[in-house]
Each structure stands twice: as C-alpha cells, then as structure tokens.
Short mmCIF file of C-alpha atoms in Angstrom, two decimals:
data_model
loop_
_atom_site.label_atom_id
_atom_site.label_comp_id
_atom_site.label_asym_id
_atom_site.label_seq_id
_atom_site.Cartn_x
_atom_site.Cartn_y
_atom_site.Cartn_z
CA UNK A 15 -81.10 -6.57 -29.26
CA UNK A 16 -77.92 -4.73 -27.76
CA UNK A 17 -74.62 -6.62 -27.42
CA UNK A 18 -74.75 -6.95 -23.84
CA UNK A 19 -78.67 -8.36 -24.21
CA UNK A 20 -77.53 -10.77 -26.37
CA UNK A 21 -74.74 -11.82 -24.14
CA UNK A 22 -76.82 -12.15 -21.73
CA UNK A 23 -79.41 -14.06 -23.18
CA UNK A 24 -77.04 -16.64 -24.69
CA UNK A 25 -75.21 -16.99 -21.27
CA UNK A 26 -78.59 -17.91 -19.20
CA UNK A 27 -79.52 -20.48 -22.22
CA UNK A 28 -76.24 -22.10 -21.72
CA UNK A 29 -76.98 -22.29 -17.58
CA UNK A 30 -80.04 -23.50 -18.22
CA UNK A 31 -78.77 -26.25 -20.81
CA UNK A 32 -76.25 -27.01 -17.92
CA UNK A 33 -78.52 -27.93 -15.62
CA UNK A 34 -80.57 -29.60 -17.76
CA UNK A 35 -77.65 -31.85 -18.15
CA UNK A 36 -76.77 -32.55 -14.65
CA UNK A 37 -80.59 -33.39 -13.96
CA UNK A 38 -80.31 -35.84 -16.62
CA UNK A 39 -77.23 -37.19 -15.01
CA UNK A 40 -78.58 -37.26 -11.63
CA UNK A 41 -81.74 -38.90 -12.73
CA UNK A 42 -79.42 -42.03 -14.90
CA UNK A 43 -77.58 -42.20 -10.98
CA UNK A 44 -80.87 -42.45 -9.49
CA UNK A 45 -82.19 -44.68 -12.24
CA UNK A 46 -79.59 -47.71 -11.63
CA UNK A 47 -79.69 -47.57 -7.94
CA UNK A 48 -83.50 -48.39 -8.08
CA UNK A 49 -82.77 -51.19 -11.17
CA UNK A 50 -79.81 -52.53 -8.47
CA UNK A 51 -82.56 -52.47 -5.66
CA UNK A 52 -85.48 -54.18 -7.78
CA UNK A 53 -82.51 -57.16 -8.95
CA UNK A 54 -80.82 -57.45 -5.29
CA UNK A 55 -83.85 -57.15 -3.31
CA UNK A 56 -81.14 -55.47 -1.11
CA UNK A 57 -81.67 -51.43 0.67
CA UNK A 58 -79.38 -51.62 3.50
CA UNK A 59 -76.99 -49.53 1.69
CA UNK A 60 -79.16 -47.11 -0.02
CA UNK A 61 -77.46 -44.20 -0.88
CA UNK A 62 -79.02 -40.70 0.44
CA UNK A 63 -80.23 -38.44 -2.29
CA UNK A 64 -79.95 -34.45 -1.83
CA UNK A 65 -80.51 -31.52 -3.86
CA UNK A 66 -77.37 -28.28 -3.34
CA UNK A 67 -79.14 -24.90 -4.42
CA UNK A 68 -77.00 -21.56 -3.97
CA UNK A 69 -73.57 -20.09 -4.74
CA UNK A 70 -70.05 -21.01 -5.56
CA UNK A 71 -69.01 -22.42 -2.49
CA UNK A 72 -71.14 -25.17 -4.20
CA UNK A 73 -70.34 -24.60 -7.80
CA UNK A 74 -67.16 -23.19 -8.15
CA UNK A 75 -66.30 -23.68 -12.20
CA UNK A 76 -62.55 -22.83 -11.98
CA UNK A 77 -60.71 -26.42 -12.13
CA UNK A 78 -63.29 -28.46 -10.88
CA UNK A 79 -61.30 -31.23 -12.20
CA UNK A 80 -60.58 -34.74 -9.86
CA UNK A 81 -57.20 -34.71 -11.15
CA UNK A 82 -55.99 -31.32 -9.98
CA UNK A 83 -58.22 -30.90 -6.90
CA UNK A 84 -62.06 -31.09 -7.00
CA UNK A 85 -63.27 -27.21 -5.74
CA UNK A 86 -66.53 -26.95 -4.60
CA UNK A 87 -68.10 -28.85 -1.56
CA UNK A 88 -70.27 -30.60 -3.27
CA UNK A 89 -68.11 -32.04 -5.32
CA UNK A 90 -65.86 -33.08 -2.35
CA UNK A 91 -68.64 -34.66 -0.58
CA UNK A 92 -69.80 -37.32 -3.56
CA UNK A 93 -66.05 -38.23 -3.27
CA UNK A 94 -66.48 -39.04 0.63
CA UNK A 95 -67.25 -42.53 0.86
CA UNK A 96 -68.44 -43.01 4.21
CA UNK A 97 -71.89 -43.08 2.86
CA UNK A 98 -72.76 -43.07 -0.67
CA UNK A 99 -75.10 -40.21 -1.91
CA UNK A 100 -76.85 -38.71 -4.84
CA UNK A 101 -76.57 -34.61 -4.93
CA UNK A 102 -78.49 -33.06 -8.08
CA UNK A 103 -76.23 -30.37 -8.20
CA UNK A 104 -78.32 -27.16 -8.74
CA UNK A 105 -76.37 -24.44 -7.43
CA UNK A 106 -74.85 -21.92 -9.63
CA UNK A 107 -71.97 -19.86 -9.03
CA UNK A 108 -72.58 -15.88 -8.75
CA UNK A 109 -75.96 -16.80 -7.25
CA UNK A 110 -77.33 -14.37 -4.04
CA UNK A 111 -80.39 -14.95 -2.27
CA UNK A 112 -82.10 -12.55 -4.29
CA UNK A 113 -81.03 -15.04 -7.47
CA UNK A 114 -81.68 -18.22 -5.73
CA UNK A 115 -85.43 -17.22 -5.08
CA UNK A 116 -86.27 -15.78 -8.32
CA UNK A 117 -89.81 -16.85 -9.72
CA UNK A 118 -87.84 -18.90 -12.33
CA UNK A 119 -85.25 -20.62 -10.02
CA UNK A 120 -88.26 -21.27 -7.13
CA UNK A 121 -90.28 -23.28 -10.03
CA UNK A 122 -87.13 -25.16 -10.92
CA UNK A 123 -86.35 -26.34 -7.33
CA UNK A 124 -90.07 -27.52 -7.54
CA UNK A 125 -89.54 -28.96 -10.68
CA UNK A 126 -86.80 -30.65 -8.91
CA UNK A 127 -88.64 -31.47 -5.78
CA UNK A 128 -91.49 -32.96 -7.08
CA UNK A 129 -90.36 -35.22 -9.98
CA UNK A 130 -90.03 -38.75 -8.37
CA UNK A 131 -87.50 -39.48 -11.25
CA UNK A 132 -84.51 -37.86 -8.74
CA UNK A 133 -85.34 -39.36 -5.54
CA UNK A 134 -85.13 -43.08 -4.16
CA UNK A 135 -88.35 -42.50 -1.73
CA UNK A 136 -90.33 -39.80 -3.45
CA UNK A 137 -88.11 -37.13 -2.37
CA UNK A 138 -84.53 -36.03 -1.24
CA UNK A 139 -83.47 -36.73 2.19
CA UNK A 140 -81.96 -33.30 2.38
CA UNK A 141 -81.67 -29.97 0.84
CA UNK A 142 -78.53 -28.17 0.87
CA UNK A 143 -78.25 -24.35 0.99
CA UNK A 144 -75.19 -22.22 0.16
CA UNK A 145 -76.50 -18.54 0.14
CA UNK A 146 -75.92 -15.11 1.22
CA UNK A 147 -71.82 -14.34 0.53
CA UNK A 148 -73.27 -12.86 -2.78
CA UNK A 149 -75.79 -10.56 -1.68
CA UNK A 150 -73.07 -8.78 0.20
CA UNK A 151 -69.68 -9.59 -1.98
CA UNK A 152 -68.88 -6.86 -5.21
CA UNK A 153 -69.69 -3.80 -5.66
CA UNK A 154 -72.39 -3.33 -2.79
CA UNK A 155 -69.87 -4.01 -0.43
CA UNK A 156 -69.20 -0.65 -0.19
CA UNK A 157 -72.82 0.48 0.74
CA UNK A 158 -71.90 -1.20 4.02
CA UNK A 159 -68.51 0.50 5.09
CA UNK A 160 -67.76 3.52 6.97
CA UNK A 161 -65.39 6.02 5.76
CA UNK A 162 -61.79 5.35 7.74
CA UNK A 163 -61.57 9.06 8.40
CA UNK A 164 -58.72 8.39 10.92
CA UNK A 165 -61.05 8.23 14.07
CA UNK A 166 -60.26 6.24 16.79
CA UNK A 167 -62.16 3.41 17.30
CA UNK A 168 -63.84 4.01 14.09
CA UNK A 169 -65.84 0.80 12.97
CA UNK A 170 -65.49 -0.25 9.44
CA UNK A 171 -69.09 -2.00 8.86
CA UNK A 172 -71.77 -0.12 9.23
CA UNK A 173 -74.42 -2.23 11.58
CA UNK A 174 -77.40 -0.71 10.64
CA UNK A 175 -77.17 -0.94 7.22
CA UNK A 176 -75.17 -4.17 7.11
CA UNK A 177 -78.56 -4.95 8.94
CA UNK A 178 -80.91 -3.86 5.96
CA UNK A 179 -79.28 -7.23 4.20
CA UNK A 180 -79.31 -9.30 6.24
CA UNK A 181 -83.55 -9.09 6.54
CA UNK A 182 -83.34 -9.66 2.88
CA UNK A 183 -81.16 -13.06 2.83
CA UNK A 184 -83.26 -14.26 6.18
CA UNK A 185 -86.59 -13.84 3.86
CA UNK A 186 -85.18 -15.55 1.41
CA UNK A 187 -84.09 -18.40 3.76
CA UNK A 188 -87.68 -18.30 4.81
CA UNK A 189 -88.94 -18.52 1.44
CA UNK A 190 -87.16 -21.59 1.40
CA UNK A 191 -88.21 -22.86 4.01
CA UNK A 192 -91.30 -22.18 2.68
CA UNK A 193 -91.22 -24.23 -0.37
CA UNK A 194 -89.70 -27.50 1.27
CA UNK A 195 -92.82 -27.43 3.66
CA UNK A 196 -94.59 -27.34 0.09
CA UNK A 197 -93.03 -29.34 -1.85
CA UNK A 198 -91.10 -31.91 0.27
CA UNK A 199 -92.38 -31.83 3.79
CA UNK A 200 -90.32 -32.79 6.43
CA UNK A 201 -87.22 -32.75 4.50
CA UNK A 202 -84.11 -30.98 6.58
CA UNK A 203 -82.64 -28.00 4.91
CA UNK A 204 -78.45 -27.81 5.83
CA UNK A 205 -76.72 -24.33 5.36
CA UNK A 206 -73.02 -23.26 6.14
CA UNK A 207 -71.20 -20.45 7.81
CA UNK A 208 -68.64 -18.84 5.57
CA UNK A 209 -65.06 -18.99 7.02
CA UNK A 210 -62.97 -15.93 6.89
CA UNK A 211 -61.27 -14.41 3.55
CA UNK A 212 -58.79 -12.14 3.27
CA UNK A 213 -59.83 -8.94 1.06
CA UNK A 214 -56.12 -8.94 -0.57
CA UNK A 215 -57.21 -8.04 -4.67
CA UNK A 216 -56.55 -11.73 -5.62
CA UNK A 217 -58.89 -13.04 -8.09
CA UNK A 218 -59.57 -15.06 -11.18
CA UNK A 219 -59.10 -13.06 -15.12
CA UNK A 220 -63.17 -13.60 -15.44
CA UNK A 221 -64.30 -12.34 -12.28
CA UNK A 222 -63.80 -10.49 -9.23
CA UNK A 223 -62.08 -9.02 -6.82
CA UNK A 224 -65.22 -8.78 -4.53
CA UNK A 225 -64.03 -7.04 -1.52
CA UNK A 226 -60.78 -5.12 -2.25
CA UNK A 227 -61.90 -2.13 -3.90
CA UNK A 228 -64.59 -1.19 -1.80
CA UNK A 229 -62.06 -1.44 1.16
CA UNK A 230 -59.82 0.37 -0.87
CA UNK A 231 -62.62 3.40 -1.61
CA UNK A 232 -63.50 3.80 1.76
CA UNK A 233 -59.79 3.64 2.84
CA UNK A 234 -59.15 1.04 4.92
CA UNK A 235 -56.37 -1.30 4.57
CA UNK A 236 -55.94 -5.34 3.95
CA UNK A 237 -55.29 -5.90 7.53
CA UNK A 238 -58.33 -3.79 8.36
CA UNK A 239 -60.42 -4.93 6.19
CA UNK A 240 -60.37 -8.67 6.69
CA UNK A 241 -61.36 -7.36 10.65
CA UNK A 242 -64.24 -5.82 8.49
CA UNK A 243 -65.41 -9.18 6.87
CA UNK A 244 -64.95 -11.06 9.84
CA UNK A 245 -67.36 -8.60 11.66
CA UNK A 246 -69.76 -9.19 8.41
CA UNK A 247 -69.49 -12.70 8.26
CA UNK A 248 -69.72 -13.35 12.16
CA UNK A 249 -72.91 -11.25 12.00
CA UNK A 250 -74.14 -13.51 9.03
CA UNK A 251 -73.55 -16.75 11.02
CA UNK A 252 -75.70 -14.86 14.33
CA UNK A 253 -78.49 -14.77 11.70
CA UNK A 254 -78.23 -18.61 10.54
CA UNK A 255 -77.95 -19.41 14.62
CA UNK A 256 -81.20 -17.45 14.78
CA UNK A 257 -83.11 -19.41 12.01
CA UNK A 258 -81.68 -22.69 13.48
CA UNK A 259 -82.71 -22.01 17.10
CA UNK A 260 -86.39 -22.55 15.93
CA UNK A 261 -86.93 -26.48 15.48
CA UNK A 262 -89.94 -25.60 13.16
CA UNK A 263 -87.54 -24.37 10.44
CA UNK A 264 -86.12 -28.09 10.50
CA UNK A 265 -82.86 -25.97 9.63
CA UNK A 266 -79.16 -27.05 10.69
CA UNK A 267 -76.14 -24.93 10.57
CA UNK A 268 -72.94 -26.59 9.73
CA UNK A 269 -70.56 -24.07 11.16
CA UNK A 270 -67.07 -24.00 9.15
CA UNK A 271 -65.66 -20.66 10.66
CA UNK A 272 -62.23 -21.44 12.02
CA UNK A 273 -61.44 -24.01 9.66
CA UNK A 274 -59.65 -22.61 7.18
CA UNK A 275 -56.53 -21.26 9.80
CA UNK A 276 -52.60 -22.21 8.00
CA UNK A 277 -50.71 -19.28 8.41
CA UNK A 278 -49.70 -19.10 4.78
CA UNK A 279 -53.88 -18.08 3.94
CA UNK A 280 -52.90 -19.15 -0.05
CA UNK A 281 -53.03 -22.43 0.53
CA UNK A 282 -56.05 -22.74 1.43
CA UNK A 283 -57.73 -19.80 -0.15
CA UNK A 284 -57.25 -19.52 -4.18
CA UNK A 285 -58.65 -15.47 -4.29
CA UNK A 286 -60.65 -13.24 -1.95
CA UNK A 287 -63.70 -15.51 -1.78
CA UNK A 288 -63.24 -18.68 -2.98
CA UNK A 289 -61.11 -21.89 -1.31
CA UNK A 290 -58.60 -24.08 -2.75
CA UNK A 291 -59.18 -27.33 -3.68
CA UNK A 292 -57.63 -28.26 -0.41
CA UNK A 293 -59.66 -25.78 1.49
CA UNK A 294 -62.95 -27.06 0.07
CA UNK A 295 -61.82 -30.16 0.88
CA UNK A 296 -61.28 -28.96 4.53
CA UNK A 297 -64.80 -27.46 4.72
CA UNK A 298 -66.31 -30.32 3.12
CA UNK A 299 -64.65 -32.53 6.14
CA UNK A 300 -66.87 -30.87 8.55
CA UNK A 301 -70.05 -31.36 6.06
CA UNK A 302 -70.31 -35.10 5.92
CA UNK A 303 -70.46 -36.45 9.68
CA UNK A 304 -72.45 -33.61 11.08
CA UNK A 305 -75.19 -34.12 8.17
CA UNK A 306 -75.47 -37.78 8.47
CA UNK A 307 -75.37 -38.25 12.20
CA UNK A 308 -78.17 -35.36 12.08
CA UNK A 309 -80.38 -37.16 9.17
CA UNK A 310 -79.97 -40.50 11.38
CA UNK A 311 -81.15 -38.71 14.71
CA UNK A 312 -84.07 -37.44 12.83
CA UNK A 313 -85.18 -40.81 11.52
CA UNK A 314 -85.32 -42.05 15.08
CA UNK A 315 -86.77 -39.50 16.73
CA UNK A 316 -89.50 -40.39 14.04
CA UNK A 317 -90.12 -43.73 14.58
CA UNK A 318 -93.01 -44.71 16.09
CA UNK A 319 -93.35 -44.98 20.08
CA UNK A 320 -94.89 -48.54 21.22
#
C-alpha cells in the first residue's frame, strides 16, 4: 500500500471511530432523558432530538472549543436554551453532496435513523442538512469561471455549467429526501443558504484556500470575485427555494444570506469559507426560532380534526 493509501485509510478509520464516539454520546444523552421521564412521570419539557448530516458549516474542527468560541452551528444551537435538544452530530467537515450520499454514509444515516436507541419517540423530530458549498468550493471552482479577458460586461460564472452542479447537489437532496420517507417518514428535513464569503486567500495551515486561486487563474480580482460567489451562491439558494416550494419534500429553507454584513468581513468570517465563532453564532441565531416555530406548526396541523 502507497503512502498516500495508507494515509488515507488510517484517516477514514479515525472518522469513523469519531463518530462512533459521538453516537455513543448521543445515545448516553438520550439514555437519561428517558430514565428522567420513566422516574418523573413528567414530558412537558421533552427535549427535541435531531440528526445534522453534511459539511463544515456543521462540523467545523478548528477551535471548536466553548471557551474560545464554539464554531459550527450545531454546536451553537445545543448551547441555545430556549428549548433543549439532542443533535447526533453526523456531519463531517470537507463533505459535498457527492460524499454525503455515498453507499457507506446513506447506510450510516439509516443506521442512525432506525436505531430507537437515539430517539425519544422512535425517531428524530428533524433532520438537518448542510450540503452543497463543497461540491463547488476548491479546485473545481474553476471549471465554472469565465476567462476575464477584459470584455465589457463579461460574466465571471459560467451559468450553464455552474448549472451541470447544481442537478447533481438537487439529486442528492432528493436522495435524501428519499431515505427520510424510508426510514423516518414524516420527519422535516431543514437546510441553509450559505451567506456570502469573500475569496481573499485566507485560510487555515491544513486546508484551503477554496476560491482564491481559481479567481486568480481565470484573472479576476478579490472585488470581482466575491460578485462571482455571490452570483454562485444566490443561484444555489434559487435551487433550495425550488425544492422547498413543493410541500411533498417536507423541506424548509432557513435562509442566512445577509446575515453576516459588519464592514470589517474578519470578524465575522475566520478564512474564505468558514465563519467565526461569532459568525456561527450569528447564523445559528436565525436557526433556532424558525425550526421550532416550524416543528410546532407541523404538529398542529397534524392533530386530528373533531
């Protein structure tokens, strides 16, 4: 086995041991809310149980630490108290579309789904989806741009192609969908919008930049480019709309474009893709009433008419 094989192959045993762990973790959570239930006799404030599958806007490993700033949004929303919930955290950062609906990674969201050990009633009352910034962000970037040949007008993203992607992450949204109607019928799936970077080179020693250098290749500038993304990402969040607009999808869109909007951008962004603890925070803000009040409407419009 080569090097890079071997690197490889030791870096997906230690994901897999990871979430291994944080199953086990959610499941002793889950565990002592049922043994606090069976004592009490008391459900009126049940927490709501969830499973997060996707990228690192939901498992972002740099400093995820309470004590400097927690840096994902999941991981701002189990410190929101307004309701209590149970996430099993199985997002993984670096994950596209393509990643998320693997063979392996489907049968471990069943897994998930199906073992009665992580849910209070059988199974979660949501399913939250962070997805698609990956199957765009790196080095395919650049199959999307135009060349900046100095025309005017010239448009930096190419539609058409841009296009050709964005069939492949709606699939895989649909594959999704697909599996909940399986697996956990009735159970809402809740995505996000991606708010707007700026493609300035910044990024962590282990990974990235993302956007930069395919900017930089097909010459357009900073200024230009984060135009570029915006185009990109707006045409991303058209697509979610889309998939949302049919009420058989049970699929909401928690739109956090615009959020992220202090003119010094480093505040609340810590590299090209990826918020600051205070930025997560921020987009995490506009997570927790719009997926409660949304779970609660649902449960009404459920009950039974007399």
């Amino acid at each position: 086995m080569s090097n890079s094989a071997l690197l490889l192959a030791n870096m997906n045993r230690q994901i897999e041991a990871d979430i291994e762990s944080r199953i086990r973790k959610h499941q002793e959570k889950v565990r002592a809310v049922k043994q606090a239930i069976s004592i009490t006799g008391l459900r009126s404030s049940v927490p709501y149980t969830a499973v997060a599958v996707g990228d690192s806007w939901f498992d972002y490993p740099l400093v995820n630490d309470i004590a400097i700033g927690q840096t994902d949004i999941i991981a701002q929303l189990e410190l929101m108290h307004d309701h209590e919930k149970l996430i099993l955290p199985l997002a993984h950062h670096g994950d596209a579309t393509t990643d998320m609906m693997t063979q392996a990674k489907q049968q471990r969201l069943i897994g998930a789904l199906s073992d009665e050990n992580n849910w209070l009633n059988g199974k979660p009352d949501v399913i939250f989806c962070s997805a698609g910034g990956n199957d765009v962000a790196g080095d395919q970037f650049g199959k999307f741009l135009n060349f900046n040949d100095g025309t005017p007008g010239r448009k930096g993203l190419n539609s058409a192609k841009f296009a050709t992607v964005l069939n492949v992450v709606r699939l895989n949204y649909e594959t999704l969908f697909d599996l909940r109607d399986r697996y956990a019928p009735g159970v809402r799936i809740f995505a996000h919008t991606y708010d707007f970077p700026t493609p300035d080179n910044r990024h962590p020693i282990c990974a990235g930049p993302w956007l930069y250098p395919s900017l930089k290749s097909k010459n357009w500038s900073v200024l230009q480019g984060k135009k570029i993304v915006a185009d990109a990402l707006k045409k991303f969040r058209a697509m979610l709309m889309d998939l949302q607009s049919n009420s058989s999808n049970r699929f909401s869109v928690i739109d956090t474009q615009g959020t992220l909007i202090d003119p010094d951008y480093t505040d609340d962004w810590s590299n090209e893709l990826h918020p600051t603890g205070r930025g997560f925070k921020q987009l995490a803000r506009k997570f927790d009433p719009h997926w409660i009040k949304r779970l609660q409407e649902d449960q009404v419009s459920e009950l039974p008419t007399s």
